[in-house]
Coordinates of C-alpha atoms in Angstrom, one line a residue:
Chain Z
M1 CA 72.8 170.3 65.1
Q2 CA 75.6 169.9 67.9
T3 CA 78.3 167.1 67.2
K4 CA 78.2 164.1 69.6
Y5 CA 81.1 162.3 68.3
E6 CA 83.9 163.6 66.4
I7 CA 86.2 161.0 64.9
N8 CA 89.9 162.0 64.0
D9 CA 92.0 159.7 62.1
L10 CA 91.2 156.6 63.6
K11 CA 93.0 153.5 63.1
L12 CA 92.3 150.2 64.7
Y13 CA 94.5 146.9 64.5
Y14 CA 93.8 143.5 65.2
G15 CA 97.5 142.3 65.5
D16 CA 99.2 143.6 62.4
F17 CA 96.0 143.9 60.3
M18 CA 94.6 147.2 59.8
A19 CA 90.8 147.0 60.1
L20 CA 90.1 150.7 60.5
K21 CA 92.1 152.7 57.9
G22 CA 92.1 156.3 59.6
L23 CA 88.5 157.4 59.6
N24 CA 87.5 160.9 59.9
F25 CA 83.8 162.3 60.1
S26 CA 81.2 163.3 63.0
I27 CA 78.4 162.1 64.1
P28 CA 75.6 164.6 65.0
E29 CA 73.7 164.4 68.5
K30 CA 70.1 163.5 68.8
S31 CA 69.7 162.1 65.4
I32 CA 70.0 158.6 63.9
T33 CA 73.4 157.8 62.1
A34 CA 73.1 154.5 60.0
L35 CA 76.3 152.7 59.1
I36 CA 76.4 150.5 56.0
G37 CA 78.6 148.6 53.8
P38 CA 79.5 144.9 52.7
S39 CA 80.3 142.4 55.4
G40 CA 84.0 142.7 56.9
C41 CA 84.1 146.6 55.7
G42 CA 84.6 147.5 59.3
K43 CA 81.3 149.1 60.2
S44 CA 80.7 147.0 63.2
T45 CA 84.5 147.2 64.5
F46 CA 83.9 151.0 64.4
L47 CA 80.5 151.0 66.3
R48 CA 82.4 148.6 69.1
T49 CA 85.1 151.3 69.4
L50 CA 82.4 154.0 70.2
N51 CA 81.9 152.5 73.8
R52 CA 85.3 150.8 73.6
M53 CA 83.9 147.4 73.5
N54 CA 86.8 146.3 71.2
D55 CA 89.1 146.5 74.5
M56 CA 88.0 142.9 75.3
I57 CA 89.5 141.5 72.1
A58 CA 93.2 140.7 73.0
G59 CA 95.5 142.1 70.2
T60 CA 93.6 145.1 69.3
R61 CA 95.3 148.6 69.3
V62 CA 93.5 152.1 68.6
E63 CA 95.3 155.1 67.1
G64 CA 93.9 158.5 66.5
E65 CA 91.0 159.8 68.6
I66 CA 87.4 159.8 69.3
L67 CA 85.8 162.8 70.9
L68 CA 82.7 162.1 72.7
S69 CA 81.3 165.7 73.6
G70 CA 85.0 167.0 73.2
D71 CA 86.8 164.4 75.6
N72 CA 89.0 161.8 74.0
I73 CA 87.3 158.4 74.8
Y74 CA 90.9 156.8 74.4
A75 CA 92.7 159.1 76.6
P76 CA 94.4 157.4 79.5
S77 CA 92.3 159.0 82.0
T78 CA 88.9 157.7 80.6
D79 CA 86.9 155.6 83.0
V80 CA 85.7 152.9 80.4
E81 CA 83.0 151.7 82.8
Q82 CA 81.6 155.5 83.0
L83 CA 81.7 155.6 79.5
R84 CA 79.7 152.5 78.7
K85 CA 77.1 153.8 81.0
R86 CA 76.9 156.9 78.9
V87 CA 77.0 154.9 75.9
G88 CA 74.3 152.1 75.9
M89 CA 74.5 149.1 73.2
V90 CA 71.9 147.0 71.7
F91 CA 73.3 143.6 70.0
Q92 CA 72.2 141.5 67.0
Q93 CA 71.0 138.9 68.8
P94 CA 68.5 139.9 71.8
N95 CA 70.5 138.7 75.2
P96 CA 68.4 139.2 78.0
F97 CA 69.7 137.8 81.3
P98 CA 68.2 134.6 82.4
K99 CA 66.3 136.8 84.9
S100 CA 62.8 138.2 85.5
I101 CA 61.8 141.2 83.0
Y102 CA 62.1 143.6 86.3
E103 CA 65.6 142.2 87.3
N104 CA 66.8 142.7 83.6
V105 CA 65.9 146.3 83.5
A106 CA 66.8 147.1 87.3
F107 CA 70.1 145.1 86.7
G108 CA 72.2 148.1 85.6
P109 CA 70.8 151.0 87.6
R110 CA 71.0 148.8 90.9
L111 CA 74.6 148.3 90.6
H112 CA 75.5 151.6 89.5
Q113 CA 73.4 153.8 92.4
K114 CA 71.7 153.1 95.4
L115 CA 67.9 153.3 95.0
D116 CA 65.2 152.7 97.2
R117 CA 62.5 150.2 96.3
K118 CA 60.4 153.0 94.9
Q119 CA 62.7 154.8 92.6
L120 CA 63.6 151.6 91.3
N121 CA 60.3 150.9 90.4
E122 CA 60.1 154.5 88.7
V123 CA 63.1 153.6 86.7
V124 CA 61.9 150.2 85.4
E125 CA 58.5 151.7 84.6
R126 CA 60.1 154.7 82.8
S127 CA 62.5 152.3 80.7
L128 CA 60.3 150.1 79.9
R129 CA 57.8 152.8 78.7
G130 CA 60.8 154.3 77.1
A131 CA 61.3 150.9 74.9
S132 CA 57.4 150.9 74.1
L133 CA 57.2 147.4 76.2
W134 CA 55.6 148.5 79.3
D135 CA 52.1 148.0 78.2
E136 CA 52.8 144.3 77.1
V137 CA 54.5 143.5 80.2
K138 CA 53.3 145.4 83.0
D139 CA 51.4 142.6 84.6
D140 CA 54.3 139.9 84.0
L141 CA 57.0 141.7 85.5
N142 CA 58.4 138.7 87.5
K143 CA 58.1 136.4 84.9
N144 CA 61.4 135.1 83.4
A145 CA 62.6 137.5 80.3
M146 CA 63.5 134.3 78.1
G147 CA 59.8 133.7 77.7
L148 CA 59.3 136.9 75.6
S149 CA 59.1 136.8 71.8
G150 CA 62.1 137.8 70.1
G151 CA 61.1 141.3 69.4
Q152 CA 60.0 141.8 72.8
Q153 CA 63.2 140.6 73.9
Q154 CA 65.1 143.2 71.9
R155 CA 63.0 145.7 73.3
L156 CA 63.7 144.5 76.7
C157 CA 67.5 145.0 76.0
I158 CA 66.6 148.6 74.8
A159 CA 64.7 149.2 78.0
R160 CA 67.7 147.8 79.9
A161 CA 70.3 150.1 78.2
L162 CA 68.0 153.0 78.8
A163 CA 67.8 152.4 82.4
V164 CA 71.2 153.3 83.2
D165 CA 70.2 156.9 81.5
P166 CA 72.7 157.0 78.7
D167 CA 73.1 159.6 76.1
V168 CA 74.0 157.5 73.3
L169 CA 72.5 154.5 72.0
L170 CA 74.3 152.0 69.8
M171 CA 72.7 149.3 67.8
D172 CA 74.5 146.6 66.1
E173 CA 72.3 145.1 63.3
S174 CA 69.7 144.9 66.4
T175 CA 66.7 144.1 64.0
S176 CA 68.5 141.4 61.7
A177 CA 67.2 138.2 63.9
L178 CA 63.6 139.9 64.2
D179 CA 60.6 139.3 62.0
P180 CA 59.3 142.2 59.6
I181 CA 56.8 143.3 62.5
S182 CA 58.7 143.3 65.2
T183 CA 61.7 145.0 63.0
L184 CA 59.0 148.0 62.4
K185 CA 58.3 148.4 65.9
I186 CA 62.1 148.9 66.9
E187 CA 62.2 151.2 64.0
E188 CA 59.4 153.5 65.1
L189 CA 60.8 153.0 68.5
A190 CA 64.3 154.2 67.2
Q191 CA 62.5 157.5 65.7
E192 CA 61.0 158.3 69.1
L193 CA 64.3 157.8 70.9
K194 CA 66.2 160.3 68.6
E195 CA 64.4 163.0 70.5
K196 CA 66.4 162.1 73.6
Y197 CA 69.4 160.0 72.8
T198 CA 72.1 159.9 69.6
I199 CA 71.6 156.8 67.9
V200 CA 74.3 155.0 65.8
M201 CA 73.1 151.7 64.1
V202 CA 74.9 149.3 62.0
T203 CA 72.6 147.9 59.5
H204 CA 72.7 145.2 56.8
N205 CA 69.4 146.5 55.4
M206 CA 70.1 149.5 52.7
H207 CA 66.2 150.1 52.9
Q208 CA 66.3 150.4 56.6
A209 CA 69.0 152.9 56.6
A210 CA 67.0 154.9 53.9
R211 CA 63.9 154.8 55.8
V212 CA 65.0 155.5 59.5
S213 CA 68.3 157.4 59.5
D214 CA 69.2 161.0 59.2
Q215 CA 72.8 160.7 58.3
T216 CA 74.5 157.5 56.6
V217 CA 78.2 156.6 56.6
F218 CA 79.1 154.0 54.0
F219 CA 82.2 151.7 54.8
L220 CA 84.4 149.8 52.7
N221 CA 87.5 147.7 53.4
G222 CA 88.0 149.6 56.6
E223 CA 87.8 153.1 54.9
V224 CA 84.7 155.6 55.1
I225 CA 83.9 156.3 51.5
E226 CA 81.1 158.9 52.0
A227 CA 79.3 160.5 54.9
D228 CA 76.3 162.5 54.2
Q229 CA 72.6 163.1 55.1
T230 CA 70.7 159.9 54.3
G231 CA 68.5 161.4 51.3
Q232 CA 71.8 163.1 49.8
L233 CA 73.8 159.9 50.1
F234 CA 71.1 157.7 48.5
S235 CA 69.8 160.0 46.0
N236 CA 72.7 161.6 44.7
P237 CA 76.0 159.7 46.1
S238 CA 79.2 161.8 45.4
D239 CA 81.6 158.5 45.2
K240 CA 81.3 155.8 42.3
R241 CA 81.6 153.3 44.8
T242 CA 78.8 154.4 47.1
E243 CA 76.4 154.5 44.0
E244 CA 77.4 150.9 43.0
Y245 CA 76.8 149.4 46.5
I246 CA 73.5 151.2 47.0
T247 CA 72.3 150.1 43.6
G248 CA 73.1 146.6 44.5
R249 CA 76.3 146.1 42.2
F250 CA 78.4 144.5 44.7
G251 CA 78.1 143.6 48.5
Chain J
M1 CA 80.5 95.2 50.8
S2 CA 77.8 97.6 50.0
A3 CA 77.5 100.7 51.9
K4 CA 74.2 99.8 53.4
L5 CA 75.4 96.3 54.6
A6 CA 78.3 98.0 56.2
N7 CA 76.0 100.7 57.8
R8 CA 73.9 97.8 59.4
I9 CA 76.8 95.7 60.7
A10 CA 78.3 99.2 62.4
T11 CA 74.7 99.9 63.8
V12 CA 74.6 96.1 65.3
V13 CA 78.2 96.5 66.5
I14 CA 77.8 99.8 68.1
I15 CA 74.4 98.8 69.6
A16 CA 76.2 95.5 70.8
V17 CA 78.9 97.4 72.8
A18 CA 76.4 99.8 74.2
I19 CA 74.3 96.9 75.6
F20 CA 77.6 95.4 77.0
I21 CA 78.4 98.3 79.0
V22 CA 74.9 98.7 80.5
A23 CA 74.9 94.9 81.3
I24 CA 78.4 95.4 83.2
L25 CA 77.1 98.0 85.1
A26 CA 73.8 96.3 85.7
G27 CA 75.6 93.1 86.6
L28 CA 78.0 94.8 89.2
L29 CA 75.1 97.0 90.7
G30 CA 73.0 93.9 90.9
Y31 CA 75.6 92.0 92.6
I32 CA 76.9 94.2 95.0
L33 CA 73.3 95.5 96.0
V34 CA 71.8 91.8 96.1
R35 CA 74.8 90.6 98.2
G36 CA 74.7 93.8 100.5
L37 CA 71.2 95.3 100.8
G38 CA 70.1 92.2 103.1
H39 CA 72.4 93.2 105.8
V40 CA 71.7 96.8 105.6
S41 CA 69.4 98.1 108.5
W42 CA 69.1 101.1 110.5
D43 CA 70.9 99.5 113.4
F44 CA 73.8 98.6 111.1
L45 CA 74.1 102.3 109.6
T46 CA 74.3 103.9 113.1
S47 CA 76.1 101.3 115.4
V48 CA 79.8 101.1 116.1
P49 CA 81.8 98.4 114.5
Q50 CA 82.9 95.1 116.3
S51 CA 86.6 94.1 116.0
I52 CA 86.0 90.4 117.2
R53 CA 82.4 89.8 117.8
E54 CA 79.4 90.0 115.1
G55 CA 77.0 92.5 114.7
G56 CA 79.2 95.5 114.1
G57 CA 78.0 98.7 112.4
I58 CA 79.3 101.4 110.2
G59 CA 78.0 104.6 112.1
P60 CA 81.1 106.2 112.5
Q61 CA 82.7 105.5 109.3
L62 CA 79.7 106.9 107.4
F63 CA 79.8 109.8 109.6
N64 CA 83.5 110.2 108.8
S65 CA 83.0 109.8 105.1
V66 CA 80.4 112.7 105.2
F67 CA 82.2 114.9 107.2
L68 CA 85.6 114.3 105.3
L69 CA 83.8 115.1 102.2
V70 CA 82.6 118.4 103.6
L71 CA 86.0 119.5 104.7
T72 CA 87.5 118.8 101.5
L73 CA 84.7 120.8 99.7
L74 CA 85.5 123.7 102.2
I75 CA 89.2 123.8 101.1
T76 CA 88.5 122.9 97.2
V77 CA 85.5 124.6 96.2
P78 CA 86.9 128.7 97.0
L79 CA 90.1 127.7 95.6
G80 CA 89.0 125.6 92.6
V81 CA 86.1 128.3 91.8
G82 CA 88.7 131.1 92.1
A83 CA 91.2 129.3 90.1
G84 CA 88.7 128.5 87.4
I85 CA 87.7 131.9 87.2
Y86 CA 91.0 133.2 86.9
M87 CA 92.1 130.8 84.1
S88 CA 88.7 131.3 82.3
E89 CA 88.6 135.1 82.4
Y90 CA 91.8 136.5 83.8
A91 CA 94.6 134.3 82.3
K92 CA 96.2 135.5 79.0
A93 CA 96.6 132.6 76.3
N94 CA 100.1 132.1 76.9
R95 CA 102.7 129.3 77.7
F96 CA 102.5 130.0 81.3
T97 CA 98.8 129.6 81.3
D98 CA 99.4 126.5 79.0
F99 CA 101.6 125.1 81.7
I100 CA 99.1 125.9 84.7
R101 CA 96.7 123.9 82.6
L102 CA 99.1 120.9 82.2
V103 CA 100.1 121.0 85.9
V104 CA 96.5 120.9 86.9
E105 CA 95.7 117.9 84.6
V106 CA 98.7 115.9 85.6
L107 CA 97.7 116.8 89.2
S108 CA 94.4 115.0 88.9
S109 CA 95.7 112.0 87.4
F110 CA 98.1 111.3 89.9
P111 CA 98.0 107.6 91.1
S112 CA 95.9 107.9 94.5
I113 CA 98.4 105.6 96.5
V114 CA 101.2 107.8 95.8
V115 CA 99.2 110.7 97.0
G116 CA 98.6 108.5 100.0
L117 CA 102.2 107.8 100.5
F118 CA 103.2 111.7 100.0
G119 CA 100.6 112.6 102.5
L120 CA 102.0 110.2 105.0
L121 CA 105.6 111.6 104.6
V122 CA 104.9 115.2 104.2
L123 CA 101.4 115.9 106.1
V124 CA 101.2 113.3 108.8
H125 CA 104.9 113.1 109.7
Y126 CA 106.9 116.3 108.3
F127 CA 103.9 118.9 109.5
G128 CA 103.1 116.4 112.2
L129 CA 99.4 116.6 111.5
G130 CA 99.1 112.9 112.7
Y131 CA 96.4 110.4 110.9
S132 CA 93.5 113.3 111.0
L133 CA 90.8 114.2 108.9
F134 CA 92.4 117.5 108.1
A135 CA 95.4 115.5 106.5
G136 CA 93.0 113.4 104.8
A137 CA 91.0 116.4 103.4
L138 CA 94.4 117.7 102.1
A139 CA 95.2 114.6 100.3
L140 CA 91.9 114.6 98.6
T141 CA 92.2 118.3 97.8
V142 CA 95.2 116.9 95.5
F143 CA 92.6 115.2 93.2
N144 CA 89.4 117.6 93.8
L145 CA 91.1 120.6 93.3
P146 CA 92.2 119.9 89.7
L147 CA 88.4 118.8 89.1
M148 CA 87.3 121.9 90.5
V149 CA 89.2 124.0 88.6
R150 CA 88.4 122.6 85.4
I151 CA 84.6 122.5 86.1
T152 CA 84.5 126.0 87.1
E153 CA 86.7 127.0 83.8
Q154 CA 84.7 125.2 81.7
A155 CA 81.4 126.3 82.9
I156 CA 82.6 129.9 83.0
R157 CA 83.6 129.5 79.5
A158 CA 80.4 128.2 78.5
V159 CA 78.4 131.3 79.6
P160 CA 77.3 133.1 76.2
K161 CA 79.5 135.7 75.1
E162 CA 76.5 137.7 74.5
Q163 CA 75.4 137.7 78.2
K164 CA 78.7 138.8 79.2
E165 CA 79.0 141.5 76.6
A166 CA 75.4 142.7 77.5
S167 CA 76.8 143.4 81.2
L168 CA 79.7 145.2 80.3
A169 CA 78.1 147.2 77.9
L170 CA 75.8 148.4 80.8
G171 CA 79.1 149.8 82.4
L172 CA 79.4 147.3 84.7
S173 CA 83.3 146.3 85.9
R174 CA 84.9 143.0 84.6
W175 CA 84.5 141.5 88.6
K176 CA 80.9 142.5 88.8
T177 CA 80.1 141.1 85.5
I178 CA 81.6 137.8 86.7
T179 CA 79.9 137.7 90.1
S180 CA 76.3 138.8 89.0
I181 CA 76.0 137.6 85.8
M182 CA 78.5 135.0 84.6
L183 CA 78.7 132.9 88.1
P184 CA 74.9 132.6 88.4
I185 CA 74.7 131.5 84.6
A186 CA 77.6 128.9 85.5
M187 CA 76.0 127.8 88.8
P188 CA 74.1 124.6 87.6
N189 CA 77.3 123.4 86.0
I190 CA 79.6 124.2 88.7
L191 CA 77.1 122.6 90.9
T192 CA 76.8 119.4 89.2
G193 CA 80.2 119.2 88.6
T194 CA 81.0 119.5 92.4
I195 CA 78.5 116.9 93.1
L196 CA 79.9 114.3 90.7
A197 CA 83.5 115.1 91.7
S198 CA 82.1 114.5 95.3
G199 CA 81.2 110.8 94.3
R200 CA 85.4 110.4 93.7
V201 CA 86.2 111.8 97.0
F202 CA 83.4 109.8 98.8
G203 CA 84.5 106.6 97.4
E204 CA 88.6 106.9 97.7
A205 CA 90.3 104.9 99.8
A206 CA 93.9 104.5 98.8
A207 CA 94.5 108.1 99.4
L208 CA 93.3 108.0 102.8
L209 CA 95.0 104.8 104.2
F210 CA 98.0 106.6 105.4
T211 CA 96.4 110.1 106.2
A212 CA 93.0 109.9 107.5
G213 CA 94.0 106.8 109.0
M214 CA 92.7 103.3 109.7
S215 CA 91.0 103.8 113.0
S216 CA 88.4 105.9 114.6
P217 CA 88.4 106.8 118.2
R218 CA 85.3 106.3 120.4
L219 CA 83.3 109.2 119.4
D220 CA 80.9 110.8 121.6
F221 CA 78.2 112.0 119.2
T222 CA 76.8 114.4 122.2
N223 CA 80.1 116.5 122.1
W224 CA 80.0 119.0 119.5
N225 CA 83.1 120.9 120.7
P226 CA 85.2 120.5 117.7
F227 CA 88.4 120.9 119.8
S228 CA 87.5 117.9 122.1
S229 CA 89.4 114.6 121.2
N230 CA 86.3 112.2 121.0
S231 CA 84.0 115.0 119.2
P232 CA 82.9 114.0 116.0
L233 CA 83.7 117.2 114.7
N234 CA 87.3 117.6 115.8
P235 CA 89.1 117.5 112.2
F236 CA 92.4 116.8 113.8
R237 CA 91.5 113.2 115.0
P238 CA 91.8 110.0 113.0
A239 CA 88.8 108.9 110.9
E240 CA 88.3 105.9 109.3
T241 CA 86.1 106.3 106.2
L242 CA 83.4 103.9 104.8
A243 CA 85.7 103.0 101.6
V244 CA 89.0 102.4 103.8
H245 CA 86.7 100.5 106.3
I246 CA 85.6 98.0 103.6
W247 CA 89.4 97.6 102.5
K248 CA 90.4 97.0 106.2
I249 CA 87.5 94.2 107.1
N250 CA 88.1 92.9 103.8
S251 CA 91.7 92.2 104.4
E252 CA 92.2 91.8 108.1
G253 CA 88.6 91.7 109.5
L254 CA 88.4 89.3 112.5
A255 CA 84.8 89.5 113.0
P256 CA 82.9 86.4 112.0
D257 CA 80.5 88.4 109.8
A258 CA 83.2 90.4 108.3
A259 CA 82.1 89.3 104.6
E260 CA 78.5 90.3 105.3
I261 CA 79.7 93.7 106.8
A262 CA 81.9 94.5 104.0
A263 CA 79.1 93.6 101.5
G264 CA 76.5 95.8 103.4
A265 CA 79.1 98.7 103.6
S266 CA 79.7 98.3 99.9
A267 CA 76.0 98.7 99.2
V268 CA 75.6 101.7 101.3
L269 CA 78.9 103.2 99.4
V270 CA 77.3 102.5 96.1
I271 CA 73.8 103.8 96.9
V272 CA 75.5 106.9 98.2
V273 CA 77.5 107.5 95.1
L274 CA 74.7 106.8 93.0
L275 CA 72.7 109.4 94.9
F276 CA 75.1 111.9 94.3
N277 CA 74.8 111.3 90.5
F278 CA 71.1 111.5 90.6
T279 CA 71.1 114.5 92.5
A280 CA 73.6 116.4 90.3
R281 CA 71.3 115.6 87.4
F282 CA 68.1 116.6 89.2
I283 CA 69.4 119.9 90.5
G284 CA 71.1 120.6 87.1
G285 CA 67.9 120.2 85.2
Y286 CA 65.8 122.0 87.5
I287 CA 68.2 124.9 87.6
H288 CA 68.4 124.9 83.6
R289 CA 64.3 125.0 83.3
K290 CA 64.3 127.8 85.9
F291 CA 67.0 129.7 84.0
T292 CA 65.4 129.1 80.5
A293 CA 61.8 129.5 81.3
S294 CA 61.2 126.5 79.3
K295 CA 59.1 123.6 80.6

């Protein structure tokens, strides 16, 4: 498998506080990588470096490099908007815009490129199909997205991210606000999406990491303790702290 | 005293205070409306005032008030929304920003008569605008602009962070995110805030006495050329507003029915301001329902 992201000695500071303490690992493409660890371990912070969403927070400073398909995304020449177009993100809380279902999906593509009505319709349909939502909403495309259920809203957010044609999808605990059935749907969806996209997900739920991911990265106190194939990491962890965490000794 | 008894006493006191406030408002409104409404008629609203004879109306004054409000909003809305966006989205949290915020607060709490005299010295005399709608609009800008800045800043800040992040994560620029996501979401709050602030502009008198002036030229309502001196649309003509008119006929009115005219004009003024309030509530509620898809 090809490497999508390569992380070289990545350090991140919030003011004087060092939140990520020199990370080194890589993320293979077209697979699911789960980031696990106790609260405050830096996994979400790390996820948000992958599309530079941390840039918004005043006082953040990054050292080291993250190579996305070989290019350092923290190089001064990086176009952050183009990067975020390539690297989609789905958040913890479903956050559709207060617009119609159609407008939510069409929002990104419309602002990034000139499309006529027909092309736009195609993008919307393809994205909603990609997020397994098309059949449920195809007759209600003009209804307000706020009227959908939480699980549907989250899949709409996935469709919205897919519509700008990314090659990476970041999921920041994207099922933690959902009921078990909706969670299962998103997990199944992730399995389909990894055929085309590289998926990196933060999860609090170790069963979820074990169920859906191909690789798992264990974070603790801003460091990566262990990064390995999911089966290997859960059945035969090489670090004592990993074993203690996955067996529920702490966290 | 037991906690239960204290609670009961506190509840009674608080309810009494609330009733007292509502009673004051109801009494005031009732008094003004009962005294004034009898005098309000279509003729009263559209005819010109008389200085010595009775039977004068408030037509030009009503028009002046509305036109002055429109002029003021034309100046303050673009500036205020722009500054509000800057304060909420671009300004760094430092001393300079705090200083701007302080200046804005102080500006909005300026005594209006002082602003009026300042307008007389600087706008009317120094810049030679004369008593004019334009000078009046600039004086009102002093009160209205800080309000617009604060309204916009708070409305933009109230936009959920999730919405902003969603847009940025799609690769949209900061500016696009503000214009196509944050401003539409903030719009109901900005709109209701603007309408409420308009109420204050509409009722303002002291700042206008020496800027927009206490007289109105003979207006020809068929002449819509804004550069002609007797056109109602000319922004450089003197324009007595409704609130100023009430003050003037109350203090120096010579018409025998001056008291009735003042009462009628007061009723009209109060009704218009109330209309602003109700419109703001209605529009705010309507857009909120539309945005959240709740019934």
